[in-house]
PDB file of C-alpha atoms in Angstrom:
ATOM      1  CA  MET A   1      -7.323   9.470  13.637  1.00 76.00           C
ATOM      2  CA  THR A   2      -9.762   8.441  10.791  1.00 87.00           C
ATOM      3  CA  THR A   3     -12.671   6.475  11.882  1.00 94.00           C
ATOM      4  CA  TYR A   4     -12.011   3.529   9.608  1.00 97.00           C
ATOM      5  CA  TYR A   5      -8.596   3.045  10.614  1.00 96.00           C
ATOM      6  CA  LYS A   6      -9.873   2.744  14.333  1.00 97.00           C
ATOM      7  CA  ILE A   7     -12.001   0.019  13.154  1.00 97.00           C
ATOM      8  CA  LEU A   8      -9.718  -1.784  10.884  1.00 97.00           C
ATOM      9  CA  LYS A   9      -7.095  -1.790  13.667  1.00 97.00           C
ATOM     10  CA  LYS A  10      -9.553  -3.522  16.383  1.00 97.00           C
ATOM     11  CA  GLN A  11     -10.281  -5.874  13.246  1.00 97.00           C
ATOM     12  CA  MET A  12      -6.930  -6.617  12.726  1.00 96.00           C
ATOM     13  CA  GLU A  13      -6.155  -7.097  16.250  1.00 97.00           C
ATOM     14  CA  ASP A  14      -9.035  -9.422  16.573  1.00 97.00           C
ATOM     15  CA  GLN A  15      -7.930 -11.543  13.828  1.00 94.00           C
ATOM     16  CA  SER A  16      -4.049 -11.480  14.925  1.00 95.00           C
ATOM     17  CA  ASP A  17      -2.204 -15.113  14.873  1.00 96.00           C
ATOM     18  CA  PRO A  18       0.865 -14.566  17.157  1.00 95.00           C
ATOM     19  CA  LEU A  19       2.475 -17.709  15.307  1.00 96.00           C
ATOM     20  CA  GLN A  20       1.662 -16.607  12.152  1.00 93.00           C
ATOM     21  CA  ALA A  21       2.923 -13.370  12.722  1.00 96.00           C
ATOM     22  CA  LYS A  22       6.076 -14.774  13.681  1.00 97.00           C
ATOM     23  CA  THR A  23       6.408 -16.754  10.870  1.00 95.00           C
ATOM     24  CA  MET A  24       5.447 -13.808   8.464  1.00 92.00           C
ATOM     25  CA  ALA A  25       7.781 -11.729  10.186  1.00 89.00           C
ATOM     26  CA  ALA A  26      10.734 -14.516   9.366  1.00 90.00           C
ATOM     27  CA  TYR A  27       9.975 -14.504   5.583  1.00 85.00           C
ATOM     28  CA  MET A  28      10.237 -10.692   5.182  1.00 78.00           C
ATOM     29  CA  LYS A  29      13.601 -10.994   7.481  1.00 86.00           C
ATOM     30  CA  ASN A  30      12.358  -9.430  10.378  1.00 84.00           C
ATOM     31  CA  LYS A  31      11.753  -5.974   9.005  1.00 85.00           C
ATOM     32  CA  PHE A  32       8.105  -5.477   9.587  1.00 84.00           C
ATOM     33  CA  LEU A  33       5.755  -6.597  12.470  1.00 88.00           C
ATOM     34  CA  PHE A  34       2.675  -8.353  11.525  1.00 92.00           C
ATOM     35  CA  TYR A  35      -0.604  -9.261  12.992  1.00 94.00           C
ATOM     36  CA  GLY A  36      -0.324 -12.684  11.363  1.00 95.00           C
ATOM     37  CA  ILE A  37      -3.544 -12.642   9.019  1.00 96.00           C
ATOM     38  CA  PRO A  38      -3.446 -14.384   5.791  1.00 95.00           C
ATOM     39  CA  SER A  39      -4.164 -12.297   2.694  1.00 94.00           C
ATOM     40  CA  PRO A  40      -7.456 -13.905   1.845  1.00 96.00           C
ATOM     41  CA  ARG A  41      -8.688 -13.153   5.641  1.00 96.00           C
ATOM     42  CA  ARG A  42      -7.388  -9.676   5.484  1.00 95.00           C
ATOM     43  CA  LYS A  43      -8.573  -8.490   2.258  1.00 97.00           C
ATOM     44  CA  ALA A  44     -11.836  -9.821   3.659  1.00 97.00           C
ATOM     45  CA  LEU A  45     -11.596  -7.522   6.280  1.00 97.00           C
ATOM     46  CA  TYR A  46     -12.002  -4.551   4.098  1.00 97.00           C
ATOM     47  CA  LYS A  47     -13.846  -5.848   0.906  1.00 97.00           C
ATOM     48  CA  ASP A  48     -16.895  -3.865   1.388  1.00 97.00           C
ATOM     49  CA  PHE A  49     -14.969  -0.981   2.456  1.00 97.00           C
ATOM     50  CA  LEU A  50     -13.135  -0.903  -0.818  1.00 97.00           C
ATOM     51  CA  LYS A  51     -16.365  -1.391  -2.600  1.00 97.00           C
ATOM     52  CA  GLU A  52     -17.675   1.542  -1.137  1.00 97.00           C
ATOM     53  CA  GLU A  53     -14.609   3.697  -1.346  1.00 97.00           C
ATOM     54  CA  LYS A  54     -14.942   2.856  -5.333  1.00 96.00           C
ATOM     55  CA  THR A  55     -18.076   4.655  -5.510  1.00 96.00           C
ATOM     56  CA  LYS A  56     -16.691   8.217  -4.044  1.00 96.00           C
ATOM     57  CA  LYS A  57     -13.748   7.916  -6.921  1.00 95.00           C
ATOM     58  CA  ILE A  58     -11.583   9.863  -4.459  1.00 95.00           C
ATOM     59  CA  VAL A  59      -8.433   8.486  -2.838  1.00 96.00           C
ATOM     60  CA  ASP A  60      -8.850   9.172   1.220  1.00 97.00           C
ATOM     61  CA  TRP A  61      -4.849  10.269   1.587  1.00 97.00           C
ATOM     62  CA  GLU A  62      -5.532  10.938   5.328  1.00 97.00           C
ATOM     63  CA  LEU A  63      -6.388   7.259   6.148  1.00 97.00           C
ATOM     64  CA  LEU A  64      -3.829   5.657   3.860  1.00 97.00           C
ATOM     65  CA  ASP A  65      -1.185   8.127   5.632  1.00 96.00           C
ATOM     66  CA  GLN A  66      -2.678   6.737   8.925  1.00 97.00           C
ATOM     67  CA  CYS A  67      -2.353   3.086   7.516  1.00 96.00           C
ATOM     68  CA  PHE A  68       1.222   3.511   6.093  1.00 94.00           C
ATOM     69  CA  GLU A  69       2.650   4.749   9.411  1.00 94.00           C
ATOM     70  CA  ASP A  70       1.207   1.879  11.259  1.00 92.00           C
ATOM     71  CA  GLN A  71       3.876  -0.249  12.353  1.00 92.00           C
ATOM     72  CA  HIS A  72       2.137  -3.508  11.190  1.00 94.00           C
ATOM     73  CA  ARG A  73       2.951  -4.556   7.753  1.00 90.00           C
ATOM     74  CA  GLU A  74      -0.809  -5.621   7.065  1.00 95.00           C
ATOM     75  CA  PHE A  75      -1.745  -1.679   7.468  1.00 95.00           C
ATOM     76  CA  GLN A  76       0.583  -1.307   4.184  1.00 93.00           C
ATOM     77  CA  TYR A  77      -0.906  -4.036   2.298  1.00 93.00           C
ATOM     78  CA  PHE A  78      -4.294  -2.429   2.974  1.00 97.00           C
ATOM     79  CA  VAL A  79      -2.765   0.835   1.399  1.00 95.00           C
ATOM     80  CA  CYS A  80      -1.343  -1.280  -1.476  1.00 93.00           C
ATOM     81  CA  ASP A  81      -4.876  -2.874  -1.948  1.00 96.00           C
ATOM     82  CA  TYR A  82      -6.911   0.501  -1.598  1.00 97.00           C
ATOM     83  CA  LEU A  83      -4.590   2.146  -3.828  1.00 96.00           C
ATOM     84  CA  VAL A  84      -5.105  -0.831  -6.852  1.00 94.00           C
ATOM     85  CA  ALA A  85      -8.698  -0.704  -6.194  1.00 96.00           C
ATOM     86  CA  LEU A  86      -9.139   2.692  -6.708  1.00 95.00           C
ATOM     87  CA  ALA A  87      -6.054   2.745  -9.712  1.00 92.00           C
ATOM     88  CA  SER A  88      -8.592   4.421 -12.309  1.00 90.00           C
ATOM     89  CA  TYR A  89      -9.690   7.441 -10.205  1.00 92.00           C
ATOM     90  CA  ILE A  90      -5.761   8.495  -9.221  1.00 93.00           C
ATOM     91  CA  PRO A  91      -4.357  11.392 -11.397  1.00 90.00           C
ATOM     92  CA  PHE A  92      -0.768  12.157 -12.142  1.00 90.00           C
ATOM     93  CA  ASP A  93      -0.504  14.801  -9.767  1.00 91.00           C
ATOM     94  CA  ASP A  94      -0.879  12.013  -6.705  1.00 93.00           C
ATOM     95  CA  VAL A  95       2.224  10.050  -8.209  1.00 91.00           C
ATOM     96  CA  GLU A  96       4.472  11.816  -5.785  1.00 91.00           C
ATOM     97  CA  LYS A  97       2.166  10.630  -2.846  1.00 93.00           C
ATOM     98  CA  ILE A  98       2.571   6.946  -4.026  1.00 91.00           C
ATOM     99  CA  LYS A  99       6.322   7.560  -4.488  1.00 89.00           C
ATOM    100  CA  ALA A 100       6.741   8.485  -0.619  1.00 90.00           C
ATOM    101  CA  TYR A 101       5.362   5.036   0.267  1.00 89.00           C
ATOM    102  CA  ILE A 102       7.655   3.178  -2.080  1.00 86.00           C
ATOM    103  CA  GLN A 103      10.662   5.205  -0.497  1.00 85.00           C
ATOM    104  CA  LYS A 104       9.320   4.612   3.103  1.00 81.00           C
ATOM    105  CA  GLY A 105       8.267   1.161   3.044  1.00 65.00           C
ATOM    106  CA  ASN A 106      10.869   0.012   0.426  1.00 70.00           C
ATOM    107  CA  TRP A 107      10.687  -3.760   0.169  1.00 73.00           C
ATOM    108  CA  TRP A 108       9.749  -5.911  -2.559  1.00 73.00           C
ATOM    109  CA  ASP A 109       6.194  -6.527  -1.620  1.00 74.00           C
ATOM    110  CA  THR A 110       4.692  -3.129  -1.546  1.00 79.00           C
ATOM    111  CA  THR A 111       6.816  -1.946  -4.036  1.00 82.00           C
ATOM    112  CA  ASP A 112       5.547  -4.246  -6.715  1.00 83.00           C
ATOM    113  CA  ALA A 113       1.928  -3.394  -5.839  1.00 84.00           C
ATOM    114  CA  LEU A 114       2.646   0.294  -5.945  1.00 88.00           C
ATOM    115  CA  ASP A 115       4.594   0.304  -8.973  1.00 86.00           C
ATOM    116  CA  GLN A 116       1.388  -1.378 -10.590  1.00 87.00           C
ATOM    117  CA  VAL A 117      -0.596   1.623  -9.388  1.00 90.00           C
ATOM    118  CA  ILE A 118       2.176   4.270 -10.964  1.00 87.00           C
ATOM    119  CA  GLY A 119       2.131   2.025 -14.013  1.00 85.00           C
ATOM    120  CA  ASN A 120      -1.584   2.399 -14.322  1.00 83.00           C
ATOM    121  CA  ILE A 121      -1.658   6.133 -13.969  1.00 85.00           C
ATOM    122  CA  GLY A 122       1.437   6.110 -16.737  1.00 81.00           C
ATOM    123  CA  LEU A 123      -0.905   4.209 -19.177  1.00 81.00           C
ATOM    124  CA  ARG A 124      -3.763   6.514 -19.157  1.00 81.00           C
ATOM    125  CA  ASP A 125      -2.598   9.840 -17.958  1.00 76.00           C
ATOM    126  CA  PRO A 126      -2.106  12.157 -20.878  1.00 75.00           C
ATOM    127  CA  LYS A 127       0.424  14.254 -18.508  1.00 74.00           C
ATOM    128  CA  ILE A 128       2.971  11.266 -19.018  1.00 64.00           C
ATOM    129  CA  LYS A 129       3.283  12.006 -22.825  1.00 57.00           C
ATOM    130  CA  GLN A 130       4.243  15.699 -22.286  1.00 58.00           C
ATOM    131  CA  GLU A 131       7.844  16.647 -22.590  1.00 47.00           C
ATOM    132  CA  ASP A 132      10.349  14.309 -20.673  1.00 48.00           C
ATOM    133  CA  SER A 133       7.679  13.279 -17.919  1.00 50.00           C
ATOM    134  CA  VAL A 134       9.663  10.645 -16.160  1.00 51.00           C
ATOM    135  CA  VAL A 135       9.120   9.478 -12.450  1.00 50.00           C
ATOM    136  CA  LYS A 136      11.969   7.761 -11.139  1.00 52.00           C
ATOM    137  CA  ILE A 137      11.383   5.924  -7.961  1.00 48.00           C
ATOM    138  CA  GLY A 138      13.947   4.191  -5.380  1.00 50.00           C
ATOM    139  CA  GLY A 139      17.721   3.793  -5.873  1.00 47.00           C
ATOM    140  CA  PRO A 140      19.874   1.277  -7.774  1.00 44.00           C
ATOM    141  CA  LEU A 141      18.820  -2.244  -6.937  1.00 39.00           C
ATOM    142  CA  ASP A 142      20.224  -3.359  -3.905  1.00 41.00           C
ATOM    143  CA  LYS A 143      20.508  -7.349  -3.987  1.00 39.00           C
ATOM    144  CA  LYS A 144      21.526  -7.622  -0.251  1.00 41.00           C
ATOM    145  CA  ASN A 145      18.011  -6.853   1.149  1.00 40.00           C
ATOM    146  CA  CYS A 146      16.037  -6.901  -2.073  1.00 43.00           C
ATOM    147  CA  ASP A 147      15.202  -3.044  -2.521  1.00 44.00           C
ATOM    148  CA  ARG A 148      13.879  -2.299  -6.103  1.00 44.00           C
ATOM    149  CA  SER A 149      13.669   0.556  -7.941  1.00 43.00           C
ATOM    150  CA  SER A 150      11.734   1.597 -11.192  1.00 45.00           C
ATOM    151  CA  THR A 151      10.867   3.907 -13.696  1.00 40.00           C
ATOM    152  CA  VAL A 152       7.907   4.996 -15.646  1.00 42.00           C
ATOM    153  CA  ILE A 153       7.746   6.516 -18.553  1.00 34.00           C
TER     154      ILE A 153
END
């Protein structure tokens, strides 16, 4: 378990709001557990950490994997925010890692953010322009549960 994961988990537990968590879970059709931390407060918890991570210019996939495995949705949001913040340092070769997050936490809230990261890679990485480099993520749109699919060319 990474040190920062432990720190962030403690901070989120300390900031948890059970009433807000129930409301957030209901909004997401009770598919996920929440700490009940509104976005501005959640982002404030790790703002300085992300600033520091950007100076390293390397994605800490071990940390992100641990966070994405956490049952609370705020940790998947952290992964999305982290990847958006470091998007300019993520190479095409890491798209498969992001694709795995999309497939595992497949719901509109995280899929939209992670699509943005993959799109950023697609716009700047020369490998996308080679041959028929197409990344397909997800499956057909399922209107019943709002799962999304995307294709980046």
